[in-house]
CSV table of N, CA, C and O in Angstrom, one decimal:
chain,number,residue,atom,x,y,z
L,5,MET,N,-16.3,19.7,-34.9
L,5,MET,CA,-16.5,19.0,-33.2
L,5,MET,C,-16.0,17.9,-32.1
L,5,MET,O,-15.9,17.9,-30.9
L,6,PRO,N,-16.4,16.9,-33.2
L,6,PRO,CA,-16.0,15.4,-32.8
L,6,PRO,C,-14.7,15.5,-31.8
L,6,PRO,O,-14.8,14.3,-31.3
L,7,ASP,N,-13.5,16.5,-32.2
L,7,ASP,CA,-12.3,16.4,-31.6
L,7,ASP,C,-12.2,16.7,-30.5
L,7,ASP,O,-11.7,16.3,-29.4
L,8,THR,N,-13.3,17.8,-30.0
L,8,THR,CA,-13.2,18.3,-28.1
L,8,THR,C,-14.3,16.9,-27.7
L,8,THR,O,-13.6,16.7,-26.8
L,9,ALA,N,-14.7,16.5,-28.4
L,9,ALA,CA,-15.3,15.0,-27.4
L,9,ALA,C,-14.3,14.2,-26.8
L,9,ALA,O,-14.4,13.7,-26.2
L,10,THR,N,-13.8,13.9,-28.2
L,10,THR,CA,-12.5,12.2,-28.1
L,10,THR,C,-11.5,13.0,-26.8
L,10,THR,O,-11.5,12.1,-26.1
L,11,ILE,N,-11.1,14.0,-27.3
L,11,ILE,CA,-10.4,14.7,-26.2
L,11,ILE,C,-11.0,14.2,-25.0
L,11,ILE,O,-10.0,14.1,-24.0
L,12,ALA,N,-12.3,14.8,-24.8
L,12,ALA,CA,-12.5,14.9,-23.3
L,12,ALA,C,-12.8,13.6,-22.6
L,12,ALA,O,-12.1,12.9,-21.6
L,13,ILE,N,-13.4,12.6,-23.4
L,13,ILE,CA,-13.3,11.1,-23.5
L,13,ILE,C,-12.3,10.4,-23.4
L,13,ILE,O,-11.3,9.5,-22.1
L,14,LEU,N,-10.5,10.8,-23.6
L,14,LEU,CA,-9.5,10.6,-23.7
L,14,LEU,C,-8.7,10.9,-22.0
L,14,LEU,O,-8.2,10.3,-21.4
L,15,ILE,N,-9.0,12.1,-22.0
L,15,ILE,CA,-8.6,12.6,-20.2
L,15,ILE,C,-9.7,11.9,-19.2
L,15,ILE,O,-8.7,11.5,-18.3
L,16,GLN,N,-10.5,11.6,-19.5
L,16,GLN,CA,-11.2,10.8,-18.9
L,16,GLN,C,-10.6,9.3,-18.2
L,16,GLN,O,-10.7,9.2,-17.4
L,17,ILE,N,-11.0,9.0,-19.1
L,17,ILE,CA,-9.9,7.7,-19.3
L,17,ILE,C,-8.8,8.0,-18.7
L,17,ILE,O,-8.0,6.8,-18.0
L,18,GLY,N,-7.7,8.6,-18.7
L,18,GLY,CA,-6.6,9.0,-18.6
L,18,GLY,C,-6.3,9.7,-16.9
L,18,GLY,O,-5.8,8.6,-16.2
L,19,VAL,N,-7.3,10.0,-16.6
L,19,VAL,CA,-7.5,9.8,-15.2
L,19,VAL,C,-8.1,9.1,-14.4
L,19,VAL,O,-7.6,8.5,-13.3
L,20,GLY,N,-9.4,8.1,-15.1
L,20,GLY,CA,-9.9,6.9,-14.5
L,20,GLY,C,-8.1,6.1,-14.5
L,20,GLY,O,-8.2,5.2,-13.2
L,21,VAL,N,-7.5,5.8,-15.0
L,21,VAL,CA,-6.9,5.0,-15.4
L,21,VAL,C,-5.4,5.0,-14.3
L,21,VAL,O,-4.6,4.6,-13.7
L,22,ALA,N,-5.2,6.4,-14.2
L,22,ALA,CA,-4.3,7.2,-13.5
L,22,ALA,C,-4.4,6.8,-11.7
L,22,ALA,O,-4.2,6.1,-10.7
L,23,THR,N,-5.8,6.9,-11.5
L,23,THR,CA,-6.4,7.0,-10.3
L,23,THR,C,-6.2,5.5,-9.8
L,23,THR,O,-6.0,5.5,-8.4
L,24,VAL,N,-6.6,4.2,-10.6
L,24,VAL,CA,-6.9,3.5,-10.5
L,24,VAL,C,-5.6,2.6,-10.1
L,24,VAL,O,-5.0,2.1,-9.1
L,25,ALA,N,-4.1,3.0,-10.7
L,25,ALA,CA,-2.8,3.4,-10.7
L,25,ALA,C,-2.7,3.8,-9.1
L,25,ALA,O,-1.6,3.0,-8.3
L,26,ALA,N,-3.0,4.7,-9.0
L,26,ALA,CA,-2.6,5.4,-7.5
L,26,ALA,C,-3.2,4.4,-6.5
L,26,ALA,O,-2.5,3.8,-5.6
L,27,VAL,N,-4.5,3.8,-6.9
L,27,VAL,CA,-5.1,3.2,-5.5
L,27,VAL,C,-4.6,1.9,-5.6
L,27,VAL,O,-4.2,1.5,-4.1
L,28,ARG,N,-4.4,1.2,-6.5
L,28,ARG,CA,-3.0,-0.3,-6.5
L,28,ARG,C,-1.6,-0.1,-6.0
L,28,ARG,O,-1.4,-0.6,-4.7
L,29,THR,N,-1.1,1.4,-5.6
L,29,THR,CA,0.3,1.6,-5.1
L,29,THR,C,-0.2,1.9,-4.0
L,29,THR,O,0.7,1.1,-2.8
L,30,ASP,N,-1.7,2.5,-3.4
L,30,ASP,CA,-1.6,2.5,-2.1
L,30,ASP,C,-1.7,1.3,-1.1
L,30,ASP,O,-1.4,1.3,0.0
L,31,VAL,N,-2.8,0.6,-2.1
L,31,VAL,CA,-2.8,-0.8,-1.6
L,31,VAL,C,-1.7,-1.9,-1.1
L,31,VAL,O,-1.6,-2.2,0.0
L,32,GLY,N,-0.7,-1.7,-2.1
L,32,GLY,CA,0.1,-2.1,-2.1
L,32,GLY,C,1.4,-1.9,-0.7
L,32,GLY,O,1.8,-2.7,-0.5
L,33,TRP,N,1.0,0.1,-0.7
L,33,TRP,CA,2.0,0.2,0.0
L,33,TRP,C,1.8,-0.3,1.9
L,33,TRP,O,2.0,-0.6,2.5
L,34,LEU,N,0.4,0.6,1.9
L,34,LEU,CA,-0.8,-0.2,3.0
L,34,LEU,C,-0.2,-1.8,3.8
L,34,LEU,O,0.1,-2.0,4.4
L,35,LYS,N,0.1,-2.9,2.2
L,35,LYS,CA,0.2,-4.0,2.5
L,35,LYS,C,1.5,-4.0,3.1
L,35,LYS,O,1.6,-5.1,4.1
L,36,GLN,N,2.4,-3.4,3.1
L,36,GLN,CA,4.1,-3.8,3.0
L,36,GLN,C,4.0,-2.8,4.5
L,36,GLN,O,4.9,-3.7,5.1
L,37,GLY,N,3.0,-2.0,4.5
L,37,GLY,CA,3.2,-1.7,6.1
L,37,GLY,C,2.8,-2.0,6.9
L,37,GLY,O,3.6,-2.4,7.8
L,38,MET,N,1.8,-3.2,6.9
L,38,MET,CA,1.1,-4.0,8.0
L,38,MET,C,2.3,-4.8,7.7
L,38,MET,O,2.3,-5.8,9.1
L,39,LYS,N,3.0,-5.8,6.7
L,39,LYS,CA,3.8,-6.8,7.0
L,39,LYS,C,4.7,-6.3,7.7
L,39,LYS,O,5.3,-7.0,8.6
L,40,GLU,N,5.4,-5.0,7.8
L,40,GLU,CA,6.2,-5.0,8.3
L,40,GLU,C,6.4,-4.5,10.0
L,40,GLU,O,6.9,-4.5,10.6
L,41,LEU,N,5.1,-3.6,10.4
L,41,LEU,CA,4.6,-3.8,11.1
L,41,LEU,C,4.3,-4.9,12.1
L,41,LEU,O,5.1,-5.3,13.3
L,42,LYS,N,3.8,-6.1,11.6
L,42,LYS,CA,3.9,-7.7,12.8
L,42,LYS,C,5.3,-7.7,12.6
L,42,LYS,O,5.6,-8.5,13.3
L,43,GLU,N,6.2,-8.3,11.5
L,43,GLU,CA,7.2,-8.4,11.9
L,43,GLU,C,8.4,-7.5,13.1
L,43,GLU,O,8.6,-7.9,14.0
L,44,ARG,N,7.7,-6.7,13.2
L,44,ARG,CA,8.7,-5.8,14.2
L,44,ARG,C,7.8,-6.2,15.5
L,44,ARG,O,8.3,-6.5,16.4
L,45,VAL,N,6.4,-6.7,15.6
L,45,VAL,CA,5.9,-7.1,16.4
L,45,VAL,C,6.8,-8.2,17.2
L,45,VAL,O,6.7,-8.2,18.0
L,46,THR,N,6.6,-8.9,16.0
L,46,THR,CA,7.0,-10.6,16.4
L,46,THR,C,8.4,-10.2,16.6
L,46,THR,O,8.6,-11.0,18.1
L,47,LYS,N,9.2,-9.6,16.1
L,47,LYS,CA,10.7,-9.4,17.1
L,47,LYS,C,10.4,-8.6,18.2
L,47,LYS,O,11.5,-9.6,19.5
L,48,LEU,N,10.0,-7.8,18.8
L,48,LEU,CA,9.4,-7.6,20.0
L,48,LEU,C,9.5,-8.3,20.8
L,48,LEU,O,9.5,-8.5,21.8
L,49,GLU,N,7.7,-9.4,20.7
L,49,GLU,CA,7.9,-10.2,21.2
L,49,GLU,C,8.9,-11.4,21.2
L,49,GLU,O,8.6,-12.2,22.5
L,50,ASN,N,9.5,-11.5,20.7
L,50,ASN,CA,10.7,-12.9,20.8
L,50,ASN,C,11.8,-11.8,21.6
L,50,ASN,O,12.1,-13.1,22.1
L,51,LYS,N,12.3,-10.7,21.9
L,51,LYS,CA,13.2,-10.4,22.6
L,51,LYS,C,12.1,-10.3,24.2
L,51,LYS,O,13.1,-11.2,24.9
L,52,LYS,N,10.9,-10.5,24.5
L,52,LYS,CA,10.0,-10.6,25.2
L,52,LYS,C,10.3,-11.5,26.2
L,52,LYS,O,10.9,-12.1,27.4
L,53,HIS,N,10.5,-12.9,25.6
L,53,HIS,CA,10.5,-14.2,25.1
L,53,HIS,C,11.6,-14.8,26.1
L,53,HIS,O,12.0,-15.3,26.3
L,54,VAL,N,12.8,-13.8,25.3
L,54,VAL,CA,14.1,-14.6,25.7
L,54,VAL,C,14.5,-13.6,26.8
L,54,VAL,O,15.1,-14.6,28.0
L,55,LYS,N,13.9,-12.3,27.1
L,55,LYS,CA,14.2,-11.8,28.9
L,55,LYS,C,13.9,-12.9,29.9
L,55,LYS,O,14.3,-13.0,30.5
L,56,HIS,N,12.5,-12.9,29.9
L,56,HIS,CA,12.3,-13.8,30.5
L,56,HIS,C,12.1,-15.2,30.8
L,56,HIS,O,12.7,-15.8,31.7
L,57,SER,N,13.2,-16.1,29.8
L,57,SER,CA,13.9,-17.1,29.4
L,57,SER,C,14.7,-17.6,30.1
L,57,SER,O,14.9,-18.3,31.1
L,58,GLY,N,15.9,-16.2,29.9
L,58,GLY,CA,17.1,-16.3,30.6
L,58,GLY,C,16.8,-15.5,31.9
L,58,GLY,O,17.9,-15.7,32.7
């Protein structure tokens, strides 16, 4: 019967690893998204400054 317990533990470990990997991916994706948003905002601000000075 220890086989069933071992399989259950391995499944839990696998799920835990998959969850951590998914969370890390989401965090990386969010950071990238925030970076892109900041770049877009900066570009818009630069366009506004150019219009005002021109």
